[in-house]
Amino acid sequence: MKRRSLLLCVVILLQIFITGCWSRRELNDLAITVGLGIDKIGDQYQVSAQVVLPSQIAGSKGGSPQSPVNLYKATGSTVYEAVRKITTLSPRKIYIAHLRILVLGEDLAKEGISPVLDLLARDTEVRNDFFIVVSKNSKASDALKILTSLEKIPAMRLYSSLETSEKQWAPTSTVTLGTLITELVTKGKNPVLTGVIIDGNVDVGETQQNVETVDSPTELKYSGLAVFKEDKLIGWLNQEESKVYNYLTNKVKSTVFYINCPEGRKVSLDVFDAHSTIKGSMKNGKPEISIKQHIESNIGEVQCRNLDLTNPKTITQLEQIANLKVQQLFETTIKKVQQEYKSDIFGFGEVIHRSDPQAWKKLKDIWDQTFVNLPVSVKADIEIRLLGKVTNSFLEEMK
């Protein structure tokens, strides 16, 4: 009898502590937002929320065809106000805990992005694993309008494409909220964000017609990196320059680049391993940077007719050509960023800080001016490992 009474008391106590989630949200009351766009319209912020329509994603049949997402827009004096104003359009509250992509308009980025990040950093429901990009030559709201094929949800397509592109191609870079804020508040390292462009007509891209053909008339495409000085967009890196940035920040996992054959055609190299070693030093009271870029690659494609890949001297010659090309590209890119943008996106200031903390105390307040004339030496070390299934190309037999 006593055991039964004791068991009953334990059960009652457990019910007090496991009564469920006090802050639960019913799915029927929420508008799941996977893409968020922020633009500056005059002195107001325009927020665009790409909301998933569960019935369309589930593939329900019947009725007229409908877009898998809706785009709701509202304007306010602050980002938070604009988000809440969306409730005048949406029958459900905007829920951004599952956010995958944040698109910032180019005009907003030029004025400064830090004011719009506080809400996302402060909100307890928001996770920090979404990517942040800049809409190049267009508004963020337009980028979120475009319907995409393969991935039904455009925001998920942007997220997955950026993630894959960084791993396989290299001119793009995935930046999360935590990383961006860290670089904004750290002296000696300015941030970059990947740019997304609308390739085609926006009006066509937001209709079902855009996903009904094999070759979509309008596409979203990543193009180059946006260079920031503090929190303001000041310029863009092209494709090759963006690769250099990712090499120097050790973000390149795999990519392809080509070199010219001795007779003028091209050889493609498949990079499968890359590591950049950056060292800082003080010489006669002035900072210097030395870079050693190691790259391991395989032969991916050969267009040359007079190239004997079975000869070790040929491989050595190709490595020397590749070393020279990479070294020149690094030097040109670094010099452009120093002279044109005057923004240390490579983190050379952090390198000096680590190598000589005492010297950095004197340099940190004048680093922008110091960075412009900072001596940087580059040495490339490229190794070609494998040739693929064949040695010499069949083009050699066609001579």
mmCIF file of C-alpha atoms in Angstrom:
data_model
loop_
_atom_site.group_PDB
_atom_site.id
_atom_site.type_symbol
_atom_site.label_atom_id
_atom_site.label_comp_id
_atom_site.label_asym_id
_atom_site.label_seq_id
_atom_site.Cartn_x
_atom_site.Cartn_y
_atom_site.Cartn_z
ATOM 1 C CA MET A 1 0.000 0.000 0.000
ATOM 2 C CA LYS A 2 2.836 2.349 0.906
ATOM 3 C CA ARG A 3 4.614 1.542 -2.350
ATOM 4 C CA ARG A 4 1.510 2.388 -4.362
ATOM 5 C CA SER A 5 1.071 5.681 -2.536
ATOM 6 C CA LEU A 6 4.756 6.544 -3.111
ATOM 7 C CA LEU A 7 4.464 5.693 -6.817
ATOM 8 C CA LEU A 8 1.359 7.866 -7.119
ATOM 9 C CA CYS A 9 3.182 10.812 -5.550
ATOM 10 C CA VAL A 10 6.126 10.386 -7.950
ATOM 11 C CA VAL A 11 3.773 10.337 -10.951
ATOM 12 C CA ILE A 12 2.056 13.529 -9.764
ATOM 13 C CA LEU A 13 5.412 15.279 -9.286
ATOM 14 C CA LEU A 14 6.604 14.241 -12.745
ATOM 15 C CA GLN A 15 3.495 15.697 -14.318
ATOM 16 C CA ILE A 16 4.380 19.072 -12.829
ATOM 17 C CA PHE A 17 7.832 19.136 -14.453
ATOM 18 C CA ILE A 18 7.006 17.588 -17.844
ATOM 19 C CA THR A 19 3.924 19.546 -18.801
ATOM 20 C CA GLY A 20 5.218 20.336 -22.287
ATOM 21 C CA CYS A 21 6.780 23.402 -23.910
ATOM 22 C CA TRP A 22 5.475 26.623 -22.363
ATOM 23 C CA SER A 23 6.416 28.655 -25.435
ATOM 24 C CA ARG A 24 5.013 26.325 -28.078
ATOM 25 C CA ARG A 25 3.847 27.750 -31.410
ATOM 26 C CA GLU A 26 1.156 26.103 -33.480
ATOM 27 C CA LEU A 27 2.206 25.683 -37.131
ATOM 28 C CA ASN A 28 -1.176 26.959 -38.264
ATOM 29 C CA ASP A 29 -0.368 30.306 -36.624
ATOM 30 C CA LEU A 30 3.057 30.797 -38.230
ATOM 31 C CA ALA A 31 4.340 31.899 -41.626
ATOM 32 C CA ILE A 32 7.593 29.931 -42.027
ATOM 33 C CA THR A 33 10.086 32.370 -43.562
ATOM 34 C CA VAL A 34 13.123 30.891 -45.319
ATOM 35 C CA GLY A 35 14.309 33.996 -47.167
ATOM 36 C CA LEU A 36 14.523 37.569 -45.925
ATOM 37 C CA GLY A 37 15.433 40.640 -47.969
ATOM 38 C CA ILE A 38 16.202 44.112 -46.627
ATOM 39 C CA ASP A 39 16.327 47.271 -48.786
ATOM 40 C CA LYS A 40 16.674 50.948 -47.976
ATOM 41 C CA ILE A 41 13.860 53.098 -49.425
ATOM 42 C CA GLY A 42 14.633 56.722 -48.587
ATOM 43 C CA ASP A 43 15.048 56.775 -44.813
ATOM 44 C CA GLN A 44 12.867 53.664 -44.392
ATOM 45 C CA TYR A 45 13.686 49.960 -44.371
ATOM 46 C CA GLN A 46 11.751 47.634 -46.658
ATOM 47 C CA VAL A 47 11.631 44.039 -45.461
ATOM 48 C CA SER A 48 10.651 41.246 -47.857
ATOM 49 C CA ALA A 49 9.791 37.843 -46.417
ATOM 50 C CA GLN A 50 9.713 34.721 -48.585
ATOM 51 C CA VAL A 51 7.155 32.463 -46.917
ATOM 52 C CA VAL A 52 6.705 28.770 -47.668
ATOM 53 C CA LEU A 53 3.272 27.447 -48.685
ATOM 54 C CA PRO A 54 3.211 23.935 -47.144
ATOM 55 C CA SER A 55 0.338 22.717 -49.326
ATOM 56 C CA GLN A 56 2.345 23.410 -52.506
ATOM 57 C CA ILE A 57 5.573 21.896 -51.189
ATOM 58 C CA ALA A 58 3.729 18.724 -50.188
ATOM 59 C CA GLY A 59 2.652 18.308 -53.812
ATOM 60 C CA SER A 60 -1.085 18.338 -53.230
ATOM 61 C CA LYS A 61 -3.078 17.848 -56.387
ATOM 62 C CA GLY A 62 -6.108 19.666 -57.701
ATOM 63 C CA GLY A 63 -6.880 23.342 -58.174
ATOM 64 C CA SER A 64 -4.914 25.857 -60.210
ATOM 65 C CA PRO A 65 -1.107 25.845 -60.148
ATOM 66 C CA GLN A 66 0.313 28.065 -57.436
ATOM 67 C CA SER A 67 3.765 29.319 -56.483
ATOM 68 C CA PRO A 68 5.435 27.315 -53.678
ATOM 69 C CA VAL A 69 6.185 30.563 -51.827
ATOM 70 C CA ASN A 70 4.655 33.955 -51.197
ATOM 71 C CA LEU A 71 6.561 37.231 -50.847
ATOM 72 C CA TYR A 72 5.293 39.720 -48.298
ATOM 73 C CA LYS A 73 6.759 43.242 -48.096
ATOM 74 C CA ALA A 74 6.408 46.063 -45.609
ATOM 75 C CA THR A 75 8.242 49.305 -44.838
ATOM 76 C CA GLY A 76 9.131 50.821 -41.488
ATOM 77 C CA SER A 77 11.512 53.146 -39.693
ATOM 78 C CA THR A 78 13.269 50.083 -38.259
ATOM 79 C CA VAL A 79 13.635 46.507 -39.469
ATOM 80 C CA TYR A 80 11.632 45.204 -36.499
ATOM 81 C CA GLU A 81 8.765 47.584 -37.253
ATOM 82 C CA ALA A 82 8.707 46.501 -40.898
ATOM 83 C CA VAL A 83 8.622 42.811 -39.904
ATOM 84 C CA ARG A 84 5.658 43.377 -37.612
ATOM 85 C CA LYS A 85 3.876 45.454 -40.277
ATOM 86 C CA ILE A 86 3.857 42.401 -42.543
ATOM 87 C CA THR A 87 1.021 41.071 -40.356
ATOM 88 C CA THR A 88 -1.234 43.593 -42.135
ATOM 89 C CA LEU A 89 -0.659 41.513 -45.284
ATOM 90 C CA SER A 90 0.000 38.006 -44.014
ATOM 91 C CA PRO A 91 -2.693 36.120 -42.085
ATOM 92 C CA ARG A 92 0.061 34.576 -39.946
ATOM 93 C CA LYS A 93 2.967 35.953 -37.921
ATOM 94 C CA ILE A 94 6.334 35.960 -39.697
ATOM 95 C CA TYR A 95 8.516 33.227 -38.153
ATOM 96 C CA ILE A 96 12.220 33.482 -39.032
ATOM 97 C CA ALA A 97 13.691 30.689 -36.891
ATOM 98 C CA HIS A 98 14.149 28.600 -40.061
ATOM 99 C CA LEU A 99 15.768 31.395 -42.106
ATOM 100 C CA ARG A 100 18.169 30.070 -44.773
ATOM 101 C CA ILE A 101 19.241 33.193 -46.704
ATOM 102 C CA LEU A 102 19.393 36.911 -45.933
ATOM 103 C CA VAL A 103 19.655 39.165 -49.000
ATOM 104 C CA LEU A 104 20.831 42.742 -48.502
ATOM 105 C CA GLY A 105 20.115 45.306 -51.210
ATOM 106 C CA GLU A 106 23.157 46.958 -52.813
ATOM 107 C CA ASP A 107 21.962 50.482 -51.946
ATOM 108 C CA LEU A 108 21.536 49.464 -48.303
ATOM 109 C CA ALA A 109 24.986 47.845 -48.287
ATOM 110 C CA LYS A 110 26.570 51.074 -49.545
ATOM 111 C CA GLU A 111 24.994 53.052 -46.690
ATOM 112 C CA GLY A 112 25.950 50.530 -44.010
ATOM 113 C CA ILE A 113 24.651 47.106 -42.971
ATOM 114 C CA SER A 114 25.314 47.118 -39.216
ATOM 115 C CA PRO A 115 21.982 48.764 -38.187
ATOM 116 C CA VAL A 116 19.926 45.980 -39.801
ATOM 117 C CA LEU A 117 21.849 43.118 -38.175
ATOM 118 C CA ASP A 118 20.978 43.885 -34.560
ATOM 119 C CA LEU A 119 17.476 42.407 -34.748
ATOM 120 C CA LEU A 120 18.757 39.093 -36.121
ATOM 121 C CA ALA A 121 21.572 38.948 -33.556
ATOM 122 C CA ARG A 122 19.206 39.807 -30.674
ATOM 123 C CA ASP A 123 16.173 37.647 -31.499
ATOM 124 C CA THR A 124 16.295 34.477 -29.395
ATOM 125 C CA GLU A 125 14.385 32.474 -32.009
ATOM 126 C CA VAL A 126 16.855 33.120 -34.844
ATOM 127 C CA ARG A 127 19.667 30.648 -35.476
ATOM 128 C CA ASN A 128 23.003 31.858 -36.842
ATOM 129 C CA ASP A 129 23.459 29.241 -39.574
ATOM 130 C CA PHE A 130 21.840 31.170 -42.441
ATOM 131 C CA PHE A 131 23.938 32.728 -45.221
ATOM 132 C CA ILE A 132 24.120 36.450 -45.998
ATOM 133 C CA VAL A 133 24.540 37.803 -49.558
ATOM 134 C CA VAL A 134 24.271 41.135 -51.385
ATOM 135 C CA SER A 135 21.889 41.654 -54.314
ATOM 136 C CA LYS A 136 24.141 43.150 -56.998
ATOM 137 C CA ASN A 137 22.626 45.807 -59.296
ATOM 138 C CA SER A 138 19.129 45.102 -57.964
ATOM 139 C CA LYS A 139 16.916 45.251 -54.895
ATOM 140 C CA ALA A 140 16.852 42.405 -52.396
ATOM 141 C CA SER A 141 13.091 42.084 -52.884
ATOM 142 C CA ASP A 142 13.589 41.420 -56.610
ATOM 143 C CA ALA A 143 16.088 38.636 -55.898
ATOM 144 C CA LEU A 144 13.531 36.904 -53.672
ATOM 145 C CA LYS A 145 10.824 37.108 -56.359
ATOM 146 C CA ILE A 146 12.522 34.783 -58.818
ATOM 147 C CA LEU A 147 11.071 31.264 -59.048
ATOM 148 C CA THR A 148 13.666 28.532 -59.528
ATOM 149 C CA SER A 149 13.691 25.025 -60.941
ATOM 150 C CA LEU A 150 15.154 21.877 -59.309
ATOM 151 C CA GLU A 151 14.587 23.431 -55.873
ATOM 152 C CA LYS A 152 10.958 24.453 -55.382
ATOM 153 C CA ILE A 153 11.798 27.004 -52.689
ATOM 154 C CA PRO A 154 13.977 29.817 -54.132
ATOM 155 C CA ALA A 155 15.638 30.591 -50.768
ATOM 156 C CA MET A 156 16.694 26.957 -50.386
ATOM 157 C CA ARG A 157 18.063 27.034 -53.920
ATOM 158 C CA LEU A 158 20.155 30.114 -53.049
ATOM 159 C CA TYR A 159 21.391 28.448 -49.856
ATOM 160 C CA SER A 160 22.311 25.123 -51.483
ATOM 161 C CA SER A 161 23.857 26.723 -54.571
ATOM 162 C CA LEU A 162 26.107 28.965 -52.482
ATOM 163 C CA GLU A 163 27.174 26.074 -50.273
ATOM 164 C CA THR A 164 27.979 23.872 -53.288
ATOM 165 C CA SER A 165 29.695 26.656 -55.222
ATOM 166 C CA GLU A 166 32.075 27.433 -52.360
ATOM 167 C CA LYS A 167 33.069 23.767 -52.111
ATOM 168 C CA GLN A 168 33.455 23.069 -55.837
ATOM 169 C CA TRP A 169 34.233 26.367 -57.598
ATOM 170 C CA ALA A 170 35.764 28.834 -55.079
ATOM 171 C CA PRO A 171 34.866 32.411 -56.238
ATOM 172 C CA THR A 172 31.990 32.449 -53.728
ATOM 173 C CA SER A 173 32.069 32.518 -49.942
ATOM 174 C CA THR A 174 29.533 31.409 -47.337
ATOM 175 C CA VAL A 175 29.228 33.971 -44.542
ATOM 176 C CA THR A 176 26.985 33.475 -41.514
ATOM 177 C CA LEU A 177 25.737 36.126 -39.096
ATOM 178 C CA GLY A 178 28.257 35.251 -36.394
ATOM 179 C CA THR A 179 31.193 35.470 -38.793
ATOM 180 C CA LEU A 180 29.999 38.761 -40.258
ATOM 181 C CA ILE A 181 29.553 40.431 -36.864
ATOM 182 C CA THR A 182 32.964 39.181 -35.700
ATOM 183 C CA GLU A 183 34.647 40.717 -38.748
ATOM 184 C CA LEU A 184 32.722 43.972 -38.325
ATOM 185 C CA VAL A 185 33.981 44.482 -34.768
ATOM 186 C CA THR A 186 37.527 43.165 -35.290
ATOM 187 C CA LYS A 187 40.277 45.597 -36.218
ATOM 188 C CA GLY A 188 42.591 44.235 -38.900
ATOM 189 C CA LYS A 189 39.941 42.307 -40.869
ATOM 190 C CA ASN A 190 37.108 43.713 -42.990
ATOM 191 C CA PRO A 191 34.239 41.508 -44.236
ATOM 192 C CA VAL A 192 33.224 40.343 -47.699
ATOM 193 C CA LEU A 193 29.874 38.953 -48.871
ATOM 194 C CA THR A 194 28.988 37.022 -52.006
ATOM 195 C CA GLY A 195 26.987 38.906 -54.630
ATOM 196 C CA VAL A 196 23.874 37.504 -56.297
ATOM 197 C CA ILE A 197 22.619 38.870 -59.619
ATOM 198 C CA ILE A 198 19.385 38.445 -61.556
ATOM 199 C CA ASP A 199 20.239 37.145 -65.011
ATOM 200 C CA GLY A 200 17.158 37.951 -67.081
ATOM 201 C CA ASN A 201 13.886 39.807 -66.722
ATOM 202 C CA VAL A 202 12.474 40.152 -63.195
ATOM 203 C CA ASP A 203 8.854 40.284 -64.382
ATOM 204 C CA VAL A 204 9.232 36.942 -66.177
ATOM 205 C CA GLY A 205 11.243 35.425 -63.331
ATOM 206 C CA GLU A 206 8.445 35.836 -60.801
ATOM 207 C CA THR A 207 5.884 33.970 -62.919
ATOM 208 C CA GLN A 208 5.280 30.235 -63.287
ATOM 209 C CA GLN A 209 6.529 30.563 -66.866
ATOM 210 C CA ASN A 210 10.076 30.777 -65.512
ATOM 211 C CA VAL A 211 10.059 27.130 -64.384
ATOM 212 C CA GLU A 212 8.011 25.639 -67.217
ATOM 213 C CA THR A 213 10.810 25.531 -69.797
ATOM 214 C CA VAL A 214 14.082 23.592 -70.003
ATOM 215 C CA ASP A 215 16.114 26.816 -70.125
ATOM 216 C CA SER A 216 14.652 29.220 -67.560
ATOM 217 C CA PRO A 217 14.456 32.779 -68.989
ATOM 218 C CA THR A 218 15.530 34.314 -65.654
ATOM 219 C CA GLU A 219 18.076 32.862 -63.259
ATOM 220 C CA LEU A 220 19.674 33.796 -59.951
ATOM 221 C CA LYS A 221 23.450 33.603 -60.241
ATOM 222 C CA TYR A 222 26.289 34.243 -57.822
ATOM 223 C CA SER A 223 28.871 36.684 -59.120
ATOM 224 C CA GLY A 224 31.967 37.886 -57.262
ATOM 225 C CA LEU A 225 32.546 39.127 -53.739
ATOM 226 C CA ALA A 226 31.406 42.439 -52.259
ATOM 227 C CA VAL A 227 34.248 44.315 -50.535
ATOM 228 C CA PHE A 228 33.364 46.161 -47.345
ATOM 229 C CA LYS A 229 35.216 48.807 -45.384
ATOM 230 C CA GLU A 230 33.838 48.531 -41.883
ATOM 231 C CA ASP A 231 30.113 48.046 -42.614
ATOM 232 C CA LYS A 232 29.886 49.830 -45.979
ATOM 233 C CA LEU A 233 30.090 48.264 -49.447
ATOM 234 C CA ILE A 234 32.864 49.973 -51.411
ATOM 235 C CA GLY A 235 33.413 47.719 -54.442
ATOM 236 C CA TRP A 236 33.443 44.267 -56.003
ATOM 237 C CA LEU A 237 36.004 41.573 -56.775
ATOM 238 C CA ASN A 238 35.693 39.726 -60.078
ATOM 239 C CA GLN A 239 35.740 35.946 -60.366
ATOM 240 C CA GLU A 240 39.525 35.454 -60.353
ATOM 241 C CA GLU A 241 40.078 38.044 -57.610
ATOM 242 C CA SER A 242 37.407 36.341 -55.501
ATOM 243 C CA LYS A 243 39.308 33.066 -55.842
ATOM 244 C CA VAL A 244 42.439 34.755 -54.533
ATOM 245 C CA TYR A 245 40.525 35.925 -51.453
ATOM 246 C CA ASN A 246 39.314 32.390 -50.767
ATOM 247 C CA TYR A 247 42.802 30.962 -51.278
ATOM 248 C CA LEU A 248 44.250 33.443 -48.783
ATOM 249 C CA THR A 249 41.547 32.733 -46.208
ATOM 250 C CA ASN A 250 41.907 28.944 -46.679
ATOM 251 C CA LYS A 251 38.347 28.449 -47.912
ATOM 252 C CA VAL A 252 39.205 26.672 -51.167
ATOM 253 C CA LYS A 253 38.262 23.004 -50.932
ATOM 254 C CA SER A 254 38.132 22.263 -54.665
ATOM 255 C CA THR A 255 38.252 24.333 -57.836
ATOM 256 C CA VAL A 256 39.555 24.426 -61.410
ATOM 257 C CA PHE A 257 41.952 26.797 -63.108
ATOM 258 C CA TYR A 258 43.734 26.679 -66.434
ATOM 259 C CA ILE A 259 47.222 27.460 -67.687
ATOM 260 C CA ASN A 260 48.409 28.068 -71.228
ATOM 261 C CA CYS A 261 50.279 25.371 -73.116
ATOM 262 C CA PRO A 262 53.643 26.299 -74.660
ATOM 263 C CA GLU A 263 51.941 26.432 -78.105
ATOM 264 C CA GLY A 264 48.992 28.511 -76.885
ATOM 265 C CA ARG A 265 46.153 26.111 -76.013
ATOM 266 C CA LYS A 266 45.104 25.284 -72.463
ATOM 267 C CA VAL A 267 45.511 22.700 -69.700
ATOM 268 C CA SER A 268 42.927 22.566 -66.899
ATOM 269 C CA LEU A 269 44.091 21.716 -63.395
ATOM 270 C CA ASP A 270 41.728 20.163 -60.852
ATOM 271 C CA VAL A 271 42.654 21.576 -57.430
ATOM 272 C CA PHE A 272 41.858 19.173 -54.594
ATOM 273 C CA ASP A 273 43.961 20.646 -51.803
ATOM 274 C CA ALA A 274 45.071 24.224 -51.082
ATOM 275 C CA HIS A 275 46.654 25.821 -48.067
ATOM 276 C CA SER A 276 47.860 29.379 -47.578
ATOM 277 C CA THR A 277 50.445 30.230 -44.935
ATOM 278 C CA ILE A 278 50.579 33.928 -44.070
ATOM 279 C CA LYS A 279 53.294 35.273 -41.785
ATOM 280 C CA GLY A 280 53.743 38.776 -40.438
ATOM 281 C CA SER A 281 56.912 40.453 -39.214
ATOM 282 C CA MET A 282 58.299 43.840 -38.251
ATOM 283 C CA LYS A 283 61.345 45.124 -40.128
ATOM 284 C CA ASN A 284 62.896 48.444 -39.150
ATOM 285 C CA GLY A 285 59.711 49.261 -37.268
ATOM 286 C CA LYS A 286 57.456 48.594 -40.260
ATOM 287 C CA PRO A 287 55.147 45.596 -40.847
ATOM 288 C CA GLU A 288 55.641 43.108 -43.664
ATOM 289 C CA ILE A 289 53.608 40.130 -44.900
ATOM 290 C CA SER A 290 54.892 36.975 -46.586
ATOM 291 C CA ILE A 291 52.547 34.464 -48.225
ATOM 292 C CA LYS A 292 53.253 30.892 -49.266
ATOM 293 C CA GLN A 293 50.462 29.316 -51.299
ATOM 294 C CA HIS A 294 50.589 25.527 -51.610
ATOM 295 C CA ILE A 295 48.261 23.881 -54.149
ATOM 296 C CA GLU A 296 47.923 20.214 -55.068
ATOM 297 C CA SER A 297 46.159 19.387 -58.317
ATOM 298 C CA ASN A 298 45.512 16.772 -60.970
ATOM 299 C CA ILE A 299 45.412 17.151 -64.744
ATOM 300 C CA GLY A 300 41.735 17.616 -65.587
ATOM 301 C CA GLU A 301 41.788 18.444 -69.302
ATOM 302 C CA VAL A 302 44.412 18.797 -72.025
ATOM 303 C CA GLN A 303 43.832 20.700 -75.288
ATOM 304 C CA CYS A 304 47.478 20.736 -76.379
ATOM 305 C CA ARG A 305 48.775 18.605 -79.263
ATOM 306 C CA ASN A 306 52.492 18.673 -78.486
ATOM 307 C CA LEU A 307 52.593 17.829 -74.803
ATOM 308 C CA ASP A 308 54.288 14.644 -73.583
ATOM 309 C CA LEU A 309 52.846 14.128 -70.111
ATOM 310 C CA THR A 310 54.881 10.939 -69.641
ATOM 311 C CA ASN A 311 57.993 13.092 -69.443
ATOM 312 C CA PRO A 312 58.644 14.392 -65.883
ATOM 313 C CA LYS A 313 60.209 17.537 -67.369
ATOM 314 C CA THR A 314 56.844 18.376 -68.958
ATOM 315 C CA ILE A 315 55.109 18.192 -65.574
ATOM 316 C CA THR A 316 57.786 20.394 -64.046
ATOM 317 C CA GLN A 317 57.336 22.911 -66.856
ATOM 318 C CA LEU A 318 53.556 23.006 -66.308
ATOM 319 C CA GLU A 319 54.086 23.499 -62.567
ATOM 320 C CA GLN A 320 56.385 26.434 -63.249
ATOM 321 C CA ILE A 321 53.814 28.029 -65.578
ATOM 322 C CA ALA A 322 51.109 27.540 -62.942
ATOM 323 C CA ASN A 323 53.319 28.993 -60.186
ATOM 324 C CA LEU A 324 53.978 32.114 -62.232
ATOM 325 C CA LYS A 325 50.284 32.601 -63.071
ATOM 326 C CA VAL A 326 49.121 32.168 -59.477
ATOM 327 C CA GLN A 327 51.825 34.426 -58.112
ATOM 328 C CA GLN A 328 50.990 37.213 -60.581
ATOM 329 C CA LEU A 329 47.245 36.881 -59.891
ATOM 330 C CA PHE A 330 47.823 37.098 -56.131
ATOM 331 C CA GLU A 331 50.061 40.148 -56.445
ATOM 332 C CA THR A 332 47.653 41.938 -58.800
ATOM 333 C CA THR A 333 44.622 41.262 -56.590
ATOM 334 C CA ILE A 334 46.317 42.292 -53.359
ATOM 335 C CA LYS A 335 47.634 45.479 -54.976
ATOM 336 C CA LYS A 336 44.146 46.330 -56.301
ATOM 337 C CA VAL A 337 42.563 45.915 -52.874
ATOM 338 C CA GLN A 338 45.332 48.005 -51.292
ATOM 339 C CA GLN A 339 45.277 50.873 -53.781
ATOM 340 C CA GLU A 340 41.646 50.964 -54.948
ATOM 341 C CA TYR A 341 39.641 49.813 -51.924
ATOM 342 C CA LYS A 342 42.099 50.451 -49.045
ATOM 343 C CA SER A 343 40.319 47.756 -47.036
ATOM 344 C CA ASP A 344 42.093 44.854 -45.341
ATOM 345 C CA ILE A 345 39.741 42.017 -46.265
ATOM 346 C CA PHE A 346 42.555 39.449 -46.101
ATOM 347 C CA GLY A 347 43.148 39.811 -42.378
ATOM 348 C CA PHE A 348 46.774 40.949 -42.657
ATOM 349 C CA GLY A 349 46.213 43.121 -39.581
ATOM 350 C CA GLU A 350 45.238 40.054 -37.559
ATOM 351 C CA VAL A 351 48.425 38.326 -38.731
ATOM 352 C CA ILE A 352 50.550 41.234 -37.500
ATOM 353 C CA HIS A 353 48.591 41.241 -34.243
ATOM 354 C CA ARG A 354 49.377 37.559 -33.653
ATOM 355 C CA SER A 355 53.042 37.845 -34.609
ATOM 356 C CA ASP A 356 53.802 41.018 -32.620
ATOM 357 C CA PRO A 357 51.076 42.126 -30.159
ATOM 358 C CA GLN A 358 53.165 45.048 -28.871
ATOM 359 C CA ALA A 359 53.690 46.484 -32.353
ATOM 360 C CA TRP A 360 49.989 46.035 -33.119
ATOM 361 C CA LYS A 361 49.026 48.305 -30.230
ATOM 362 C CA LYS A 362 50.712 51.160 -32.105
ATOM 363 C CA LEU A 363 49.458 50.114 -35.535
ATOM 364 C CA LYS A 364 45.783 49.261 -34.954
ATOM 365 C CA ASP A 365 44.524 52.863 -34.958
ATOM 366 C CA ILE A 366 46.372 53.701 -38.199
ATOM 367 C CA TRP A 367 46.044 50.308 -39.875
ATOM 368 C CA ASP A 368 43.925 51.545 -42.804
ATOM 369 C CA GLN A 369 46.712 53.934 -43.834
ATOM 370 C CA THR A 370 49.428 51.357 -43.123
ATOM 371 C CA PHE A 371 47.671 48.637 -45.136
ATOM 372 C CA VAL A 372 47.759 50.696 -48.344
ATOM 373 C CA ASN A 373 51.571 50.543 -48.556
ATOM 374 C CA LEU A 374 52.094 47.241 -46.755
ATOM 375 C CA PRO A 375 54.871 45.179 -48.439
ATOM 376 C CA VAL A 376 53.505 41.735 -49.383
ATOM 377 C CA SER A 377 55.636 38.948 -50.885
ATOM 378 C CA VAL A 378 54.019 35.925 -52.536
ATOM 379 C CA LYS A 379 55.481 32.508 -53.314
ATOM 380 C CA ALA A 380 53.408 29.828 -55.040
ATOM 381 C CA ASP A 381 54.089 26.110 -54.722
ATOM 382 C CA ILE A 382 51.914 24.047 -57.087
ATOM 383 C CA GLU A 383 52.248 20.299 -57.462
ATOM 384 C CA ILE A 384 50.627 18.174 -60.178
ATOM 385 C CA ARG A 385 49.923 14.692 -58.837
ATOM 386 C CA LEU A 386 47.855 12.557 -61.225
ATOM 387 C CA LEU A 387 47.077 12.537 -64.942
ATOM 388 C CA GLY A 388 43.698 10.758 -64.931
ATOM 389 C CA LYS A 389 42.806 7.552 -66.795
ATOM 390 C CA VAL A 390 45.098 8.354 -69.719
ATOM 391 C CA THR A 391 48.554 9.857 -70.052
ATOM 392 C CA ASN A 392 48.937 11.714 -73.345
ATOM 393 C CA SER A 393 45.808 13.063 -74.996
ATOM 394 C CA PHE A 394 44.352 11.410 -78.096
ATOM 395 C CA LEU A 395 44.927 14.807 -79.743
ATOM 396 C CA GLU A 396 48.574 13.770 -79.972
ATOM 397 C CA GLU A 397 47.595 10.949 -82.355
ATOM 398 C CA MET A 398 45.600 13.333 -84.585
ATOM 399 C CA LYS A 399 48.661 15.358 -85.619
#
